[in-house]
Amino acid sequence: MKRLRRGFTLVEVLIALVLLSLLMLVLAGALRALGGVEERVEQRITAADDERAAVRLLGDVLGRVSARRFPLRQAGGPAEAPFFEATPNALSWIGIMPARFGAGGRHYCRLAVEPGPGGGRLVLRYAPWTGAPTFADWDHAQSQVIVAPVQQLSLRYQDPASGQWSAVWPPPGVPFNALPSTLLPGAVDIQVEGPEPSWPPLTVVVVATRSSDPSAATGSFGGGRL
């Protein structure tokens, strides 16, 4: 009877407390891991939504490009050409901004990486079209951050006649009379390095607006992605 009424010893209590503490640590670690997984899933969902919105915006703006020609003062080139300044890391053109941005209609546009807090940012700048053949005051133009942070933007332009890609437009060595009547590339390949999760390569078909395309006869035109 004395042995049955005996309580726990101090050593047994300490062992029980240690085991309980270990169990609590394991449960706390599991809860933290579960919270981290949930946060990463939410980040990936948000990043995927941002990517879809950015792809849609680029497809809309680059998918309708003005082919209206302006006089040039460049020796060895055509007398007139559209405003389409294409380099490996930046692109400037006259396009149609979607009305959902409160800036519908024809605008000067530029896509490039700009410095910003925490690193580079892929920025679309736009300013209302004034009829001038070029635009250079990009610092005062409105801007829309496409994605951040970004390390590099790589652009390529497709010659619709040959299907070949070039880092600049017009392609070096291709005579102007061999280019399409719009003097625009058939598509633009966009590769963005830096965002997480990483973007897949994006190809946007370039379609001249009907009112500016010298070869357009009937029908309407819109942008798209390959």
PDB file of N, CA and C in Angstrom, residues 135-186:
ATOM      1  N   PHE A 135      10.514  60.707 -80.041  1.00  0.00           N
ATOM      2  CA  PHE A 135      10.270  61.146 -78.672  1.00  0.00           C
ATOM      3  C   PHE A 135      11.485  60.770 -77.842  1.00  0.00           C
ATOM      4  N   ALA A 136      11.943  61.685 -76.986  1.00  0.00           N
ATOM      5  CA  ALA A 136      13.138  61.426 -76.190  1.00  0.00           C
ATOM      6  C   ALA A 136      12.982  61.792 -74.724  1.00  0.00           C
ATOM      7  N   ASP A 137      11.941  62.503 -74.349  1.00  0.00           N
ATOM      8  CA  ASP A 137      11.781  62.976 -72.976  1.00  0.00           C
ATOM      9  C   ASP A 137      11.141  61.898 -72.105  1.00  0.00           C
ATOM     10  N   TRP A 138      11.807  60.752 -72.003  1.00  0.00           N
ATOM     11  CA  TRP A 138      11.221  59.620 -71.296  1.00  0.00           C
ATOM     12  C   TRP A 138      11.168  59.833 -69.794  1.00  0.00           C
ATOM     13  N   ASP A 139      12.044  60.674 -69.250  1.00  0.00           N
ATOM     14  CA  ASP A 139      12.037  60.903 -67.801  1.00  0.00           C
ATOM     15  C   ASP A 139      10.734  61.525 -67.323  1.00  0.00           C
ATOM     16  N   HIS A 140      10.046  62.265 -68.194  1.00  0.00           N
ATOM     17  CA  HIS A 140       8.801  62.913 -67.815  1.00  0.00           C
ATOM     18  C   HIS A 140       7.567  62.155 -68.311  1.00  0.00           C
ATOM     19  N   ALA A 141       7.785  60.994 -68.908  1.00  0.00           N
ATOM     20  CA  ALA A 141       6.664  60.190 -69.390  1.00  0.00           C
ATOM     21  C   ALA A 141       6.085  59.372 -68.239  1.00  0.00           C
ATOM     22  N   GLN A 142       4.828  59.001 -68.375  1.00  0.00           N
ATOM     23  CA  GLN A 142       4.215  58.125 -67.392  1.00  0.00           C
ATOM     24  C   GLN A 142       4.880  56.752 -67.449  1.00  0.00           C
ATOM     25  N   SER A 143       4.800  56.025 -66.344  1.00  0.00           N
ATOM     26  CA  SER A 143       5.493  54.735 -66.281  1.00  0.00           C
ATOM     27  C   SER A 143       4.622  53.686 -65.623  1.00  0.00           C
ATOM     28  N   GLN A 144       4.857  52.457 -66.019  1.00  0.00           N
ATOM     29  CA  GLN A 144       4.185  51.298 -65.444  1.00  0.00           C
ATOM     30  C   GLN A 144       5.247  50.234 -65.215  1.00  0.00           C
ATOM     31  N   VAL A 145       5.484  49.877 -63.938  1.00  0.00           N
ATOM     32  CA  VAL A 145       6.458  48.833 -63.629  1.00  0.00           C
ATOM     33  C   VAL A 145       5.854  47.480 -63.992  1.00  0.00           C
ATOM     34  N   ILE A 146       6.528  46.775 -64.890  1.00  0.00           N
ATOM     35  CA  ILE A 146       6.033  45.471 -65.334  1.00  0.00           C
ATOM     36  C   ILE A 146       6.390  44.391 -64.327  1.00  0.00           C
ATOM     37  N   VAL A 147       7.657  44.364 -63.899  1.00  0.00           N
ATOM     38  CA  VAL A 147       8.107  43.366 -62.936  1.00  0.00           C
ATOM     39  C   VAL A 147       9.392  43.867 -62.288  1.00  0.00           C
ATOM     40  N   ALA A 148       9.609  43.468 -61.030  1.00  0.00           N
ATOM     41  CA  ALA A 148      10.827  43.818 -60.303  1.00  0.00           C
ATOM     42  C   ALA A 148      11.065  42.761 -59.211  1.00  0.00           C
ATOM     43  N   PRO A 149      12.326  42.510 -58.837  1.00  0.00           N
ATOM     44  CA  PRO A 149      13.552  43.052 -59.445  1.00  0.00           C
ATOM     45  C   PRO A 149      13.914  42.302 -60.721  1.00  0.00           C
ATOM     46  N   VAL A 150      14.656  42.987 -61.581  1.00  0.00           N
ATOM     47  CA  VAL A 150      15.065  42.439 -62.866  1.00  0.00           C
ATOM     48  C   VAL A 150      16.564  42.685 -63.050  1.00  0.00           C
ATOM     49  N   GLN A 151      17.257  41.684 -63.554  1.00  0.00           N
ATOM     50  CA  GLN A 151      18.687  41.829 -63.813  1.00  0.00           C
ATOM     51  C   GLN A 151      18.963  42.297 -65.235  1.00  0.00           C
ATOM     52  N   GLN A 152      18.222  41.768 -66.193  1.00  0.00           N
ATOM     53  CA  GLN A 152      18.514  42.084 -67.590  1.00  0.00           C
ATOM     54  C   GLN A 152      17.302  41.838 -68.464  1.00  0.00           C
ATOM     55  N   LEU A 153      17.189  42.654 -69.505  1.00  0.00           N
ATOM     56  CA  LEU A 153      16.176  42.478 -70.548  1.00  0.00           C
ATOM     57  C   LEU A 153      16.885  42.196 -71.863  1.00  0.00           C
ATOM     58  N   SER A 154      16.521  41.108 -72.515  1.00  0.00           N
ATOM     59  CA  SER A 154      17.104  40.744 -73.808  1.00  0.00           C
ATOM     60  C   SER A 154      15.995  40.697 -74.848  1.00  0.00           C
ATOM     61  N   LEU A 155      16.207  41.417 -75.955  1.00  0.00           N
ATOM     62  CA  LEU A 155      15.212  41.509 -77.012  1.00  0.00           C
ATOM     63  C   LEU A 155      15.787  40.997 -78.326  1.00  0.00           C
ATOM     64  N   ARG A 156      14.936  40.338 -79.103  1.00  0.00           N
ATOM     65  CA  ARG A 156      15.283  39.923 -80.465  1.00  0.00           C
ATOM     66  C   ARG A 156      14.099  40.224 -81.377  1.00  0.00           C
ATOM     67  N   TYR A 157      14.425  40.412 -82.650  1.00  0.00           N
ATOM     68  CA  TYR A 157      13.401  40.830 -83.614  1.00  0.00           C
ATOM     69  C   TYR A 157      13.452  39.885 -84.816  1.00  0.00           C
ATOM     70  N   GLN A 158      12.264  39.453 -85.253  1.00  0.00           N
ATOM     71  CA  GLN A 158      12.183  38.454 -86.327  1.00  0.00           C
ATOM     72  C   GLN A 158      11.931  39.111 -87.675  1.00  0.00           C
ATOM     73  N   ASP A 159      12.728  38.712 -88.640  1.00  0.00           N
ATOM     74  CA  ASP A 159      12.507  39.116 -90.018  1.00  0.00           C
ATOM     75  C   ASP A 159      11.426  38.210 -90.600  1.00  0.00           C
ATOM     76  N   PRO A 160      10.241  38.735 -90.921  1.00  0.00           N
ATOM     77  CA  PRO A 160       9.163  37.858 -91.389  1.00  0.00           C
ATOM     78  C   PRO A 160       9.477  37.171 -92.711  1.00  0.00           C
ATOM     79  N   ALA A 161      10.370  37.746 -93.506  1.00  0.00           N
ATOM     80  CA  ALA A 161      10.684  37.135 -94.801  1.00  0.00           C
ATOM     81  C   ALA A 161      11.533  35.880 -94.640  1.00  0.00           C
ATOM     82  N   SER A 162      12.556  35.953 -93.798  1.00  0.00           N
ATOM     83  CA  SER A 162      13.468  34.825 -93.622  1.00  0.00           C
ATOM     84  C   SER A 162      13.195  34.015 -92.368  1.00  0.00           C
ATOM     85  N   GLY A 163      12.467  34.602 -91.421  1.00  0.00           N
ATOM     86  CA  GLY A 163      12.235  33.921 -90.156  1.00  0.00           C
ATOM     87  C   GLY A 163      13.403  34.000 -89.197  1.00  0.00           C
ATOM     88  N   GLN A 164      14.477  34.696 -89.593  1.00  0.00           N
ATOM     89  CA  GLN A 164      15.664  34.806 -88.756  1.00  0.00           C
ATOM     90  C   GLN A 164      15.467  35.872 -87.680  1.00  0.00           C
ATOM     91  N   TRP A 165      16.179  35.677 -86.556  1.00  0.00           N
ATOM     92  CA  TRP A 165      16.110  36.608 -85.438  1.00  0.00           C
ATOM     93  C   TRP A 165      17.361  37.463 -85.384  1.00  0.00           C
ATOM     94  N   SER A 166      17.192  38.711 -85.001  1.00  0.00           N
ATOM     95  CA  SER A 166      18.307  39.637 -84.902  1.00  0.00           C
ATOM     96  C   SER A 166      18.194  40.436 -83.614  1.00  0.00           C
ATOM     97  N   ALA A 167      19.340  40.839 -83.047  1.00  0.00           N
ATOM     98  CA  ALA A 167      19.343  41.616 -81.803  1.00  0.00           C
ATOM     99  C   ALA A 167      18.995  43.077 -82.040  1.00  0.00           C
ATOM    100  N   VAL A 168      18.976  43.510 -83.291  1.00  0.00           N
ATOM    101  CA  VAL A 168      18.608  44.889 -83.628  1.00  0.00           C
ATOM    102  C   VAL A 168      17.657  44.857 -84.816  1.00  0.00           C
ATOM    103  N   TRP A 169      16.988  45.978 -85.023  1.00  0.00           N
ATOM    104  CA  TRP A 169      16.113  46.108 -86.182  1.00  0.00           C
ATOM    105  C   TRP A 169      16.311  47.479 -86.803  1.00  0.00           C
ATOM    106  N   PRO A 170      16.481  47.543 -88.141  1.00  0.00           N
ATOM    107  CA  PRO A 170      16.498  46.463 -89.137  1.00  0.00           C
ATOM    108  C   PRO A 170      17.723  45.559 -88.982  1.00  0.00           C
ATOM    109  N   PRO A 171      17.628  44.308 -89.444  1.00  0.00           N
ATOM    110  CA  PRO A 171      18.758  43.380 -89.317  1.00  0.00           C
ATOM    111  C   PRO A 171      19.956  43.875 -90.112  1.00  0.00           C
ATOM    112  N   PRO A 172      21.157  43.748 -89.593  1.00  0.00           N
ATOM    113  CA  PRO A 172      22.353  44.170 -90.338  1.00  0.00           C
ATOM    114  C   PRO A 172      22.482  43.398 -91.645  1.00  0.00           C
ATOM    115  N   GLY A 173      22.818  44.109 -92.686  1.00  0.00           N
ATOM    116  CA  GLY A 173      23.064  43.478 -93.978  1.00  0.00           C
ATOM    117  C   GLY A 173      21.840  43.200 -94.808  1.00  0.00           C
ATOM    118  N   VAL A 174      20.642  43.458 -94.282  1.00  0.00           N
ATOM    119  CA  VAL A 174      19.417  43.229 -95.040  1.00  0.00           C
ATOM    120  C   VAL A 174      19.006  44.539 -95.708  1.00  0.00           C
ATOM    121  N   PRO A 175      18.906  44.581 -97.024  1.00  0.00           N
ATOM    122  CA  PRO A 175      18.497  45.830 -97.690  1.00  0.00           C
ATOM    123  C   PRO A 175      17.067  46.197 -97.336  1.00  0.00           C
ATOM    124  N   PHE A 176      16.800  47.499 -97.345  1.00  0.00           N
ATOM    125  CA  PHE A 176      15.480  47.955 -96.941  1.00  0.00           C
ATOM    126  C   PHE A 176      14.385  47.479 -97.898  1.00  0.00           C
ATOM    127  N   ASN A 177      14.733  47.302 -99.160  1.00  0.00           N
ATOM    128  CA  ASN A 177      13.709  46.839-100.097  1.00  0.00           C
ATOM    129  C   ASN A 177      13.342  45.372 -99.881  1.00  0.00           C
ATOM    130  N   ALA A 178      14.124  44.664 -99.024  1.00  0.00           N
ATOM    131  CA  ALA A 178      13.802  43.273 -98.698  1.00  0.00           C
ATOM    132  C   ALA A 178      12.975  43.162 -97.424  1.00  0.00           C
ATOM    133  N   LEU A 179      12.754  44.283 -96.750  1.00  0.00           N
ATOM    134  CA  LEU A 179      11.957  44.280 -95.528  1.00  0.00           C
ATOM    135  C   LEU A 179      10.478  44.337 -95.878  1.00  0.00           C
ATOM    136  N   PRO A 180       9.604  43.996 -94.914  1.00  0.00           N
ATOM    137  CA  PRO A 180       8.161  44.089 -95.186  1.00  0.00           C
ATOM    138  C   PRO A 180       7.753  45.522 -95.459  1.00  0.00           C
ATOM    139  N   SER A 181       6.595  45.695 -96.055  1.00  0.00           N
ATOM    140  CA  SER A 181       6.140  47.030 -96.442  1.00  0.00           C
ATOM    141  C   SER A 181       5.986  47.957 -95.245  1.00  0.00           C
ATOM    142  N   THR A 182       5.719  47.396 -94.066  1.00  0.00           N
ATOM    143  CA  THR A 182       5.580  48.232 -92.868  1.00  0.00           C
ATOM    144  C   THR A 182       6.923  48.642 -92.285  1.00  0.00           C
ATOM    145  N   LEU A 183       8.004  47.996 -92.718  1.00  0.00           N
ATOM    146  CA  LEU A 183       9.346  48.182 -92.166  1.00  0.00           C
ATOM    147  C   LEU A 183       9.403  47.802 -90.692  1.00  0.00           C
ATOM    148  N   LEU A 184       8.505  46.927 -90.258  1.00  0.00           N
ATOM    149  CA  LEU A 184       8.461  46.457 -88.881  1.00  0.00           C
ATOM    150  C   LEU A 184       8.791  44.970 -88.829  1.00  0.00           C
ATOM    151  N   PRO A 185       9.330  44.489 -87.696  1.00  0.00           N
ATOM    152  CA  PRO A 185       9.585  43.046 -87.580  1.00  0.00           C
ATOM    153  C   PRO A 185       8.282  42.275 -87.465  1.00  0.00           C
ATOM    154  N   GLY A 186       8.377  40.981 -87.692  1.00  0.00           N
ATOM    155  CA  GLY A 186       7.186  40.153 -87.574  1.00  0.00           C
ATOM    156  C   GLY A 186       6.835  39.827 -86.142  1.00  0.00           C
TER     157      GLY A 186
END
